PDB file of C-alpha atoms and ligand atoms in Angstrom:
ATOM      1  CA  UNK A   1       6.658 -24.596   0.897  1.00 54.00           C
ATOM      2  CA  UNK A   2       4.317 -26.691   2.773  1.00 65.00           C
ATOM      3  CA  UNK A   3       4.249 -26.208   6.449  1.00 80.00           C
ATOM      4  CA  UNK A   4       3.438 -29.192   9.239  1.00 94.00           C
ATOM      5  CA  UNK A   5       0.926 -28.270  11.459  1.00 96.00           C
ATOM      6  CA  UNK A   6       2.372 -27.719  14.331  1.00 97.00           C
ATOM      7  CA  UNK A   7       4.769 -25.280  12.913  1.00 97.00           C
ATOM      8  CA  UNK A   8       1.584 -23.293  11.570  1.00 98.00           C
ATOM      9  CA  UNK A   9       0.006 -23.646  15.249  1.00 98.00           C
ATOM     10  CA  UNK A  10       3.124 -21.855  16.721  1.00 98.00           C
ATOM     11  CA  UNK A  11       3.278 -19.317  13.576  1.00 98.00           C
ATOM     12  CA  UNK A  12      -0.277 -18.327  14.364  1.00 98.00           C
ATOM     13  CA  UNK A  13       0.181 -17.822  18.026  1.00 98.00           C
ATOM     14  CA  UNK A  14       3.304 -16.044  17.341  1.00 98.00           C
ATOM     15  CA  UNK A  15       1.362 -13.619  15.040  1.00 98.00           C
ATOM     16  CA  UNK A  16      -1.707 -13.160  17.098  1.00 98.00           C
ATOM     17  CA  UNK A  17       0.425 -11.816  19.958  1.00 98.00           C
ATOM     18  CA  UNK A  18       2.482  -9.391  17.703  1.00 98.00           C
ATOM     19  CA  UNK A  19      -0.792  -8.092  16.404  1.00 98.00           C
ATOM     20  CA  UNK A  20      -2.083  -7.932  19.651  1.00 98.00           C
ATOM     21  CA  UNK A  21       1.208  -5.995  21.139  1.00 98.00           C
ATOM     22  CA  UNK A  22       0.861  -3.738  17.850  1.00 98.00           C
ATOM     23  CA  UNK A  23      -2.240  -2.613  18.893  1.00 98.00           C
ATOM     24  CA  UNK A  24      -4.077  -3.749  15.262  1.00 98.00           C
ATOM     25  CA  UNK A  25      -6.335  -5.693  17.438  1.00 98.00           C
ATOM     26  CA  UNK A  26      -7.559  -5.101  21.219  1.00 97.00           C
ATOM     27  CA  UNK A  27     -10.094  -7.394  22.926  1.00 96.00           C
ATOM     28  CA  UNK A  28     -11.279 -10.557  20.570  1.00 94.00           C
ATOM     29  CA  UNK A  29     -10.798  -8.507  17.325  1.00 95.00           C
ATOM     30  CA  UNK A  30      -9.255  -9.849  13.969  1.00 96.00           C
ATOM     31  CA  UNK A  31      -8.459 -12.917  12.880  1.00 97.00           C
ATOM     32  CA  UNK A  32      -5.886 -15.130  11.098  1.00 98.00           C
ATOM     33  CA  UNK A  33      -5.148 -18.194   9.505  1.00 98.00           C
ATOM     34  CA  UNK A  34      -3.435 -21.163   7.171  1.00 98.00           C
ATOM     35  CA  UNK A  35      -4.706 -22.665   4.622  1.00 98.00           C
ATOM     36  CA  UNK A  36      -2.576 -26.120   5.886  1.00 97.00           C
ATOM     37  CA  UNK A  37      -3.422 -28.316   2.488  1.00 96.00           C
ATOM     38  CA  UNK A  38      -6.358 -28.711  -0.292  1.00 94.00           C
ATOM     39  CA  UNK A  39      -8.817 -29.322   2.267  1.00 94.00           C
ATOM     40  CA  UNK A  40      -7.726 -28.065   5.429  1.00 97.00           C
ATOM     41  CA  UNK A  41      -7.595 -24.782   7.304  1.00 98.00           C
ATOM     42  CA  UNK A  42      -6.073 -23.614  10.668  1.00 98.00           C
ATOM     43  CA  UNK A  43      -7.765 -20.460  11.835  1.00 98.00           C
ATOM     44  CA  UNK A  44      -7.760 -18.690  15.556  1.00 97.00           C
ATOM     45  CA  UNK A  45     -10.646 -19.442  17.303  1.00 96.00           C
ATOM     46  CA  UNK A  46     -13.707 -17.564  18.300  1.00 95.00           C
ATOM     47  CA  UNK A  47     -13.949 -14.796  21.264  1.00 94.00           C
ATOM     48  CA  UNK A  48     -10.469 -14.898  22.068  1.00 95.00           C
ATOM     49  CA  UNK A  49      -8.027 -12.150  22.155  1.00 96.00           C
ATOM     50  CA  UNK A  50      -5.246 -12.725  19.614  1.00 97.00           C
ATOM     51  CA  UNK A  51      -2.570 -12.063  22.335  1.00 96.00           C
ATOM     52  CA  UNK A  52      -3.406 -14.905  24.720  1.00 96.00           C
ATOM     53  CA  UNK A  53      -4.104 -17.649  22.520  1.00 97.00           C
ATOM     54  CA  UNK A  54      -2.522 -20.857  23.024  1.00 97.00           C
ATOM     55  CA  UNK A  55      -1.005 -23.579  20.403  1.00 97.00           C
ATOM     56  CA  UNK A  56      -4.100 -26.037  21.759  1.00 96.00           C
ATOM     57  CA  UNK A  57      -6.564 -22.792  21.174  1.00 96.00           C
ATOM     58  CA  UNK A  58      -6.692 -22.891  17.253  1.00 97.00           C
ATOM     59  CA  UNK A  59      -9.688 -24.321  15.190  1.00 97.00           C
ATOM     60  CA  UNK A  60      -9.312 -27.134  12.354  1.00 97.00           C
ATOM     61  CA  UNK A  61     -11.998 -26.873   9.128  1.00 97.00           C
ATOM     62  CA  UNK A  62     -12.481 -27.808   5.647  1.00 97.00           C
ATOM     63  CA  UNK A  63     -12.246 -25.483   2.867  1.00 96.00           C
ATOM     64  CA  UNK A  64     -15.959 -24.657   3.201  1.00 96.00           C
ATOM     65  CA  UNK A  65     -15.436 -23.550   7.203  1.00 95.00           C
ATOM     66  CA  UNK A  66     -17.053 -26.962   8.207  1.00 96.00           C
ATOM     67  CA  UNK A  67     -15.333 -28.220  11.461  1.00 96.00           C
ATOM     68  CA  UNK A  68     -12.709 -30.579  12.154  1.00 97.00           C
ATOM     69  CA  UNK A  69     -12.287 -29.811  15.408  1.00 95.00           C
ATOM     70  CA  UNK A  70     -14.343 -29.084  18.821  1.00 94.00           C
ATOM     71  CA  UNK A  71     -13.229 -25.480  18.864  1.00 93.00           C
ATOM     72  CA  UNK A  72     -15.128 -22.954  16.739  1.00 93.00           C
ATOM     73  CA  UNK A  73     -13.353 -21.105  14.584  1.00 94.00           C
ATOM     74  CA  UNK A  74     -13.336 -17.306  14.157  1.00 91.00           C
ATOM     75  CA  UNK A  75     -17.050 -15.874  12.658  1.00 88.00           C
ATOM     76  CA  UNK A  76     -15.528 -14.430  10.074  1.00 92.00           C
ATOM     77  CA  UNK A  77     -13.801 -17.304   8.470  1.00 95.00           C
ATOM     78  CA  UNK A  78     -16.133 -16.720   5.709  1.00 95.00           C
ATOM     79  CA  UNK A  79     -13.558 -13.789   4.344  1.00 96.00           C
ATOM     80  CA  UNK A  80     -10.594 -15.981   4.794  1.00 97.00           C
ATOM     81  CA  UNK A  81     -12.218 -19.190   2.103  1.00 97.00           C
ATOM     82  CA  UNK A  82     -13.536 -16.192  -0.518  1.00 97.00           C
ATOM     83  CA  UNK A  83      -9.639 -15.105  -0.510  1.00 98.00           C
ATOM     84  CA  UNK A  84      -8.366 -18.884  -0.747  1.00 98.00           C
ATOM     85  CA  UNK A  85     -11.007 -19.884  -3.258  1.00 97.00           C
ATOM     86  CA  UNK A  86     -10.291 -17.072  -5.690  1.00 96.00           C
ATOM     87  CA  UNK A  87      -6.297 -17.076  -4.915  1.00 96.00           C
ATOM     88  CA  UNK A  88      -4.554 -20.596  -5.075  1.00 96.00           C
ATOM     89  CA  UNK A  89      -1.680 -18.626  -4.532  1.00 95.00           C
ATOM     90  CA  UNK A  90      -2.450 -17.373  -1.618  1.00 97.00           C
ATOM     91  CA  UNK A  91      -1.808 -19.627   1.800  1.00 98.00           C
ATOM     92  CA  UNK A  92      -2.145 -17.399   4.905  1.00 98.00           C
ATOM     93  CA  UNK A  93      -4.936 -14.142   5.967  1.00 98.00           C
ATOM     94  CA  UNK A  94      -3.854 -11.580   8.655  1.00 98.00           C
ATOM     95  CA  UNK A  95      -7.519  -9.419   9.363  1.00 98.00           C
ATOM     96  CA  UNK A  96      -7.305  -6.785  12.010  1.00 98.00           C
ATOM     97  CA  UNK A  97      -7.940  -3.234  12.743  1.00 98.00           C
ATOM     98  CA  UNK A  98      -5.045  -1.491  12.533  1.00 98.00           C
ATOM     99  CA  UNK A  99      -6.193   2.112  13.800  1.00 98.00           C
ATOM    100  CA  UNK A 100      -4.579   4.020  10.951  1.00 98.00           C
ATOM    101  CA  UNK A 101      -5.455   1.756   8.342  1.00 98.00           C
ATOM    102  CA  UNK A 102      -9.220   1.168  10.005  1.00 98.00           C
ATOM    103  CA  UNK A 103      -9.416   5.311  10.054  1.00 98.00           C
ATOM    104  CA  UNK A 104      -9.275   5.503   6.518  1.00 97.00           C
ATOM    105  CA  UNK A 105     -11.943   2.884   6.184  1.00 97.00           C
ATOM    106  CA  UNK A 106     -14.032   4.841   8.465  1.00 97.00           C
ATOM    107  CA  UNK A 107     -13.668   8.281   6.833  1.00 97.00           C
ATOM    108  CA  UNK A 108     -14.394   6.437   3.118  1.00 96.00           C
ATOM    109  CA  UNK A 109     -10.516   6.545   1.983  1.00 95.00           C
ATOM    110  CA  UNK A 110      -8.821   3.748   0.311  1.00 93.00           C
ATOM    111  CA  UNK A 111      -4.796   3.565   0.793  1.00 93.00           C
ATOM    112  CA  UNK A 112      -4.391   4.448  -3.053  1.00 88.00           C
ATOM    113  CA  UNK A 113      -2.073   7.461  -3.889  1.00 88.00           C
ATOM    114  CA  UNK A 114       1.236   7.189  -4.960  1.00 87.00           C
ATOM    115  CA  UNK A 115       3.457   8.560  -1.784  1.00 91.00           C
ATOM    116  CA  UNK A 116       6.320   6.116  -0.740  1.00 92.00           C
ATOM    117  CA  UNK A 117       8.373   3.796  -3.517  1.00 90.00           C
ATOM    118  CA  UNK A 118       8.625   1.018  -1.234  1.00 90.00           C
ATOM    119  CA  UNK A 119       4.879   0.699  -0.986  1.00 90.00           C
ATOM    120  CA  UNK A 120       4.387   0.756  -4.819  1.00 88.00           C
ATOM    121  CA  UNK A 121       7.662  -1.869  -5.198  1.00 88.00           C
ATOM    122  CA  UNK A 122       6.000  -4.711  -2.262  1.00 90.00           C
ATOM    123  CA  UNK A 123       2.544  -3.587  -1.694  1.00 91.00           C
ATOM    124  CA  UNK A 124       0.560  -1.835  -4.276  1.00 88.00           C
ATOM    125  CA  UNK A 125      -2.426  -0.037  -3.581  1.00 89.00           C
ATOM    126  CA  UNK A 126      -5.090  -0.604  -1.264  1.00 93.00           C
ATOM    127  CA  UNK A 127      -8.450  -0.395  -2.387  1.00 92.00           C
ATOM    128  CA  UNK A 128     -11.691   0.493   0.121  1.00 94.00           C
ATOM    129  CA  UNK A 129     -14.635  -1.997  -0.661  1.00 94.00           C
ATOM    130  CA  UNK A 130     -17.826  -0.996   0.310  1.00 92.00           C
ATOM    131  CA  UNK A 131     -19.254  -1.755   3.880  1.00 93.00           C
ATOM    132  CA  UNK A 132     -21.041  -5.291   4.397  1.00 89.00           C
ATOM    133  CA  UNK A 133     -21.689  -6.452   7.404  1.00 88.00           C
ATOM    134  CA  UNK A 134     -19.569  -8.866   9.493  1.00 83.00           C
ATOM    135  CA  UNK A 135     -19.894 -12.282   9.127  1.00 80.00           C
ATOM    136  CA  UNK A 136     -22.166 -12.450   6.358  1.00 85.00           C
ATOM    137  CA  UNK A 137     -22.271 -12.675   2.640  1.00 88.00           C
ATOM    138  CA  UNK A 138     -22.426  -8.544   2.236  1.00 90.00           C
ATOM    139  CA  UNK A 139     -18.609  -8.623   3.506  1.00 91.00           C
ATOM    140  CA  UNK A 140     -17.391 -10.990   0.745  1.00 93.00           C
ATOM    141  CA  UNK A 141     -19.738 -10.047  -1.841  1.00 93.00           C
ATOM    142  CA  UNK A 142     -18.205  -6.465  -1.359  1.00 92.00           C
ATOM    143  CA  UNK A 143     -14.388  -8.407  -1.196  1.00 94.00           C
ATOM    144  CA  UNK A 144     -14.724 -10.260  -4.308  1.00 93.00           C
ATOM    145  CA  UNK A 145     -13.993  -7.947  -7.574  1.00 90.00           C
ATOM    146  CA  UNK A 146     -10.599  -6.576  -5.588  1.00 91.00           C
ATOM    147  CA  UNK A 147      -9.474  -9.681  -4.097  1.00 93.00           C
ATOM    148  CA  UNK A 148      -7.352 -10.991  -7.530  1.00 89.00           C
ATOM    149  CA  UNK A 149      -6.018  -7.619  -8.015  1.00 87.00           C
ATOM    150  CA  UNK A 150      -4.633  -6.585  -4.816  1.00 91.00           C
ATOM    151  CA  UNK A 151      -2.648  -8.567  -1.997  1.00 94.00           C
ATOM    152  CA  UNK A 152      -4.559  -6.374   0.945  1.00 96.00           C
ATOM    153  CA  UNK A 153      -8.122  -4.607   1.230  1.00 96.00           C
ATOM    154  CA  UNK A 154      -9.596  -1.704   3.744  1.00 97.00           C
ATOM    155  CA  UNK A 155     -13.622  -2.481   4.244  1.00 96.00           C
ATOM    156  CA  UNK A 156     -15.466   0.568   5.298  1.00 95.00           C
ATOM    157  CA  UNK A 157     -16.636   1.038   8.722  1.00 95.00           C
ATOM    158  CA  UNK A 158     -14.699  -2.235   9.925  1.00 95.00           C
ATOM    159  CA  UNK A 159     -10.880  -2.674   9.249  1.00 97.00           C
ATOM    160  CA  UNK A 160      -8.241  -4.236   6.939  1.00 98.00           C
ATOM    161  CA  UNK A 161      -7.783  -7.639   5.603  1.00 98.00           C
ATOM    162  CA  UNK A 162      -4.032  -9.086   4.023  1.00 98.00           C
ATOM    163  CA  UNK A 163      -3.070 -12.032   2.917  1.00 98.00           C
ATOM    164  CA  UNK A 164       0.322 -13.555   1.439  1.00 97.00           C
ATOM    165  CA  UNK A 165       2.128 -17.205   0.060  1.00 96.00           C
ATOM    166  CA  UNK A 166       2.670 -17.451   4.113  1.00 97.00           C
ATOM    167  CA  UNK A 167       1.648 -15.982   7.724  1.00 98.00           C
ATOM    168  CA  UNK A 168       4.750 -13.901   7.536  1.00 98.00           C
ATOM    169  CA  UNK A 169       4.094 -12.133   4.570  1.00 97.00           C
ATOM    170  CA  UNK A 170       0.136 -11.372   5.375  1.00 98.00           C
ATOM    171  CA  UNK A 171       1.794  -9.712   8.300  1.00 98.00           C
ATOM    172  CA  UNK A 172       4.050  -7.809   6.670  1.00 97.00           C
ATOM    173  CA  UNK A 173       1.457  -6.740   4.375  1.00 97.00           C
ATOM    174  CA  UNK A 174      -0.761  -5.810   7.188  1.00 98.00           C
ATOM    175  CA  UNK A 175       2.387  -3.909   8.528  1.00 98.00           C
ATOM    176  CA  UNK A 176       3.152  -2.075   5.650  1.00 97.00           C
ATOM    177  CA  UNK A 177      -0.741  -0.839   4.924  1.00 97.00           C
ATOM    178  CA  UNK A 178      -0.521   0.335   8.967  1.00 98.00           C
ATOM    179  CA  UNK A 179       2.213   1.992   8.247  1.00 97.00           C
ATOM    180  CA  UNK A 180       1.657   3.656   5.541  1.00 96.00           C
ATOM    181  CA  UNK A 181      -1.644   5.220   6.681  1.00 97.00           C
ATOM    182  CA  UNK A 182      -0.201   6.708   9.786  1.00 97.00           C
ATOM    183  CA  UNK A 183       2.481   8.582   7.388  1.00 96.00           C
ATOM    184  CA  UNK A 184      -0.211   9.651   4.832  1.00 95.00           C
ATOM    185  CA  UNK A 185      -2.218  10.938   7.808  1.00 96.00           C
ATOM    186  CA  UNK A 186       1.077  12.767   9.418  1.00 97.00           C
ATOM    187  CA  UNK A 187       1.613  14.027   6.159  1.00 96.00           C
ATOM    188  CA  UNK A 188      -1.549  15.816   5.679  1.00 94.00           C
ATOM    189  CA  UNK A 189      -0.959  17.497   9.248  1.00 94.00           C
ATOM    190  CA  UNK A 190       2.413  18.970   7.968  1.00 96.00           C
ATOM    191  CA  UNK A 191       0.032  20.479   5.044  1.00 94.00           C
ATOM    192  CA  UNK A 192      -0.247  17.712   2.658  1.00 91.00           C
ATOM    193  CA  UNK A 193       1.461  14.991   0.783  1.00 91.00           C
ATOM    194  CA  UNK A 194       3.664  15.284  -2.888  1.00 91.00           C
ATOM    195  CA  UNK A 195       2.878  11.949  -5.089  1.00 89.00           C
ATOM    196  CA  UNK A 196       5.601  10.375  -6.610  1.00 89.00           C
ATOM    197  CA  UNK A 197       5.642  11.556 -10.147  1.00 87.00           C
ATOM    198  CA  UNK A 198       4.978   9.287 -13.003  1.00 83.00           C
ATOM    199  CA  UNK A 199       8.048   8.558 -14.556  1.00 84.00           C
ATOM    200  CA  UNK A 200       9.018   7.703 -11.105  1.00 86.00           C
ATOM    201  CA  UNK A 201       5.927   5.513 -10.662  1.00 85.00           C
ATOM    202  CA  UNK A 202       6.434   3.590 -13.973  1.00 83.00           C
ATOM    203  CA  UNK A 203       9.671   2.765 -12.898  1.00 86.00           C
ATOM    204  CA  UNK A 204       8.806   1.336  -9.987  1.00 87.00           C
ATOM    205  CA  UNK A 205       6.515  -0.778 -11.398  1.00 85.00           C
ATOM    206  CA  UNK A 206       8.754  -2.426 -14.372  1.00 86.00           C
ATOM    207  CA  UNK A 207      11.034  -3.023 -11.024  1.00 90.00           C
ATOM    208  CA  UNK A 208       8.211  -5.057  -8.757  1.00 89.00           C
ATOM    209  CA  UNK A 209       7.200  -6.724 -11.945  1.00 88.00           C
ATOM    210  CA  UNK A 210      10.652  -8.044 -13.381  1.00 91.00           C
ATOM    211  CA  UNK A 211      11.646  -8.827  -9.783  1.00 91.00           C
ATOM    212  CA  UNK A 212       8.149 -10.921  -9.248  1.00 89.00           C
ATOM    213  CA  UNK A 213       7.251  -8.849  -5.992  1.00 87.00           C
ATOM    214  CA  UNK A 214       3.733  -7.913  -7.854  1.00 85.00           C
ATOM    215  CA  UNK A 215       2.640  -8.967 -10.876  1.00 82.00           C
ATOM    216  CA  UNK A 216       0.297  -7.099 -13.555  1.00 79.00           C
ATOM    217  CA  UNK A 217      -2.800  -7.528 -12.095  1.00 77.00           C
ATOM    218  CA  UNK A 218      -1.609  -5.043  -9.196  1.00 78.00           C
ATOM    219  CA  UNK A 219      -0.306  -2.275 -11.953  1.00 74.00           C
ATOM    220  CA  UNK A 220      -3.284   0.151  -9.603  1.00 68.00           C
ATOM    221  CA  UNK A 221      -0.895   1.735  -7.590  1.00 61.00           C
ATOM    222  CA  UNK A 222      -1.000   4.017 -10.351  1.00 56.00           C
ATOM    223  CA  UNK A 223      -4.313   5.369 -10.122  1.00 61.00           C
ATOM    224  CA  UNK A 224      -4.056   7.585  -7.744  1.00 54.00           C
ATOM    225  CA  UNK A 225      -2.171   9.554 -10.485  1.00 47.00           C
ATOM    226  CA  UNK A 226      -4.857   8.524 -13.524  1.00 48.00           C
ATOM    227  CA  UNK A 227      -7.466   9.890 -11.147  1.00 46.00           C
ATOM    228  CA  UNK A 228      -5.951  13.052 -12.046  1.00 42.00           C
ATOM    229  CA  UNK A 229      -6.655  12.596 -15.431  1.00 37.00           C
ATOM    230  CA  UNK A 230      -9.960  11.838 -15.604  1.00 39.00           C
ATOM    231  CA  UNK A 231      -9.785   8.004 -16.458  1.00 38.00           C
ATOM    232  CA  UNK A 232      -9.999   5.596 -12.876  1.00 45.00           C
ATOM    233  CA  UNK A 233      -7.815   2.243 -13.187  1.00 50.00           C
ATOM    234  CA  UNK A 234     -10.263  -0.278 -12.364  1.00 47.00           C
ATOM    235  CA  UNK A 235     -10.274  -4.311 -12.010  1.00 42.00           C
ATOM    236  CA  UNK A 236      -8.974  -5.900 -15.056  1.00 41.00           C
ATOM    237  CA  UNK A 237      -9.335  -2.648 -17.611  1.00 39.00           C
ATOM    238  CA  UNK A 238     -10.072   1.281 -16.863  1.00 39.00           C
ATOM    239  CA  UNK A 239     -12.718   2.925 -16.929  1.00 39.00           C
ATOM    240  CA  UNK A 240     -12.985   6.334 -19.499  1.00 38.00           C
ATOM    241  CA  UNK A 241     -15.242   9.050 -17.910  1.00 39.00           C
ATOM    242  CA  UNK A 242     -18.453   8.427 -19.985  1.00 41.00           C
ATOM    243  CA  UNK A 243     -18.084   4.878 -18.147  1.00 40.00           C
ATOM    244  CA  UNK A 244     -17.245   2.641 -21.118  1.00 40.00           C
ATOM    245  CA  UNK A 245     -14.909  -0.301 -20.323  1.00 44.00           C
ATOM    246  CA  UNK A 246     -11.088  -0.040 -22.121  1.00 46.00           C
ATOM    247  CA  UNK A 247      -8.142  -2.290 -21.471  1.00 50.00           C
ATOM    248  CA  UNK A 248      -4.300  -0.581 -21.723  1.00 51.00           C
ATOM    249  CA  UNK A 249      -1.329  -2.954 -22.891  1.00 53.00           C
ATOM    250  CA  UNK A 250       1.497  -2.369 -20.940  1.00 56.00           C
ATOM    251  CA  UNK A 251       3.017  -0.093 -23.844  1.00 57.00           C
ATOM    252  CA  UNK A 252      -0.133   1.802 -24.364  1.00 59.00           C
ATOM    253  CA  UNK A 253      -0.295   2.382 -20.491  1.00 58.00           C
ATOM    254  CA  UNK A 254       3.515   3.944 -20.827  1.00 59.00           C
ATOM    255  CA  UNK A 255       2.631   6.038 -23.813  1.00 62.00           C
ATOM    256  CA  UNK A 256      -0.148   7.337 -21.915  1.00 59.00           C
ATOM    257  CA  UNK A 257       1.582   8.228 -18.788  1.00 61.00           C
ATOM    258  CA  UNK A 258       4.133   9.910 -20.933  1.00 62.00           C
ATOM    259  CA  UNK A 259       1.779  12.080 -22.819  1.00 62.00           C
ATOM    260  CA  UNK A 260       0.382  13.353 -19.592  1.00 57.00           C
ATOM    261  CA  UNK A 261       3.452  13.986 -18.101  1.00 58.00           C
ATOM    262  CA  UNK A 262       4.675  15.940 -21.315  1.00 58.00           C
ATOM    263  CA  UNK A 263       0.669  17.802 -20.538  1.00 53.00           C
ATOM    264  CA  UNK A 264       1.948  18.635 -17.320  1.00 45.00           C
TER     265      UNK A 264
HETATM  266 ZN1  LIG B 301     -13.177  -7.562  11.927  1.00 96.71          ZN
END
């Protein structure tokens, strides 16, 4: 559904001050925006805290972050175009530090084992890509092999990024990768979390994939188990340990998580 722009001008001030009240953003952090049309994009604007903004605040630009208005928009716009340029079905981008999700980036974790079903059903996992700096093409060179596979990213040292087919559901995404970090880390203080098992884990993903929540390309939620094994799920095939590049069907994936659960 394509949204006017002054509904998107409210949406986005609306957001900025949840994120702000949530505390995944203090000062001018983080950033958001709408990708309006084909050619134009509503972003929050430069040095400004994401609580205080105003509808007036915001900053117009092409699909290539060239202006179309006096205000400047956010520096690191550049993130936001590599996610609409490589996702068409993508149409808003939440980026903030949450500070559960943003610990895991610091300590070198991505948000990638198996732990809650609601997560694997709406979210998937969330991968950690290498630190680049801010603002420059280091950040979304590091972005670009996860950004069709996964619908939210933690970048090391810095924070998280989501995105969604509207503001609402970047948020949400946002939300749920917060969340989910701050039980993973209260987990570990009761001594440690139990991963789903796989049956449980295939199941959840036949679910998210008949009822169009995720599709295929997001089937790494499982890896956090098949680390276990020895083989990493990465991109579009896996990886065996001596490095060579394989690609499961979806029945070949099943018959493999069944064999090592029957290991087990
Ligand atoms: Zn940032």
């Amino acid at each position: 559904m394509q949204m006017n722009e002054s509904e998107a001008r409210g949406l986005i001030v609306e957001i900025g001050r949840l994120m702000y009240e949530r505390s995944y953003v203090v000062s001018s952090d983080g950033n958001v925006s709408i990708r309006l049309d084909e050619n134009r994009i509503l972003a929050t604007p430069t040095m400004t805290s994401k609580g205080r903004m105003t509808v007036d605040s915001l900053a117009l630009t092409d699909l290539d972050g060239k202006p179309l208005s006096d205000t400047k928009a956010s520096s690191e716009l550049a993130m936001h175009i590599l996610i609409y340029k490589m996702r068409p079905d993508i149409k808003a981008v939440c980026h903030a530090h949450p500070p559960h999700g943003t610990a895991f980036a610091v300590a070198g974790l991505a948000i990638d084992k198996p732990i809650l079903s609601e997560v694997i059903l709406t979210l998937g996992c969330v991968p950690l890509t290498e630190y680049g700096t801010p603002s420059t093409d280091e950040l979304t060179e590091a972005m670009k092999p996860f950004v069709p596979h996964h619908n939210a990213l933690l970048m090391a040292n810095h924070g998280a990024v989501a995105y969604g087919r509207d503001l609402w559901e970047a948020f949400d995404r946002l939300e749920t990768l917060e969340h989910t970090a701050r039980i993973a880390i209260l987990s570990r203080a009761l001594g440690g979390a139990n991963d789903l098992p796989p049956e449980a884990i295939e199941k959840l993903i036949h679910i998210r994939e008949r009822a169009g929540y995720l599709s295929e390309s997001a089937r790494c939620q499982s890896c956090g188990y098949l680390h276990e094994t020895g083989i990493t799920c990465e991109l579009e095939g896996t990886r065996t340990p001596n490095g060579t590049k394989i690609s499961f069907t979806r029945e070949e994936l099943i018959e493999l998580l069944n064999q090592v659960a029957s290991r087990s």
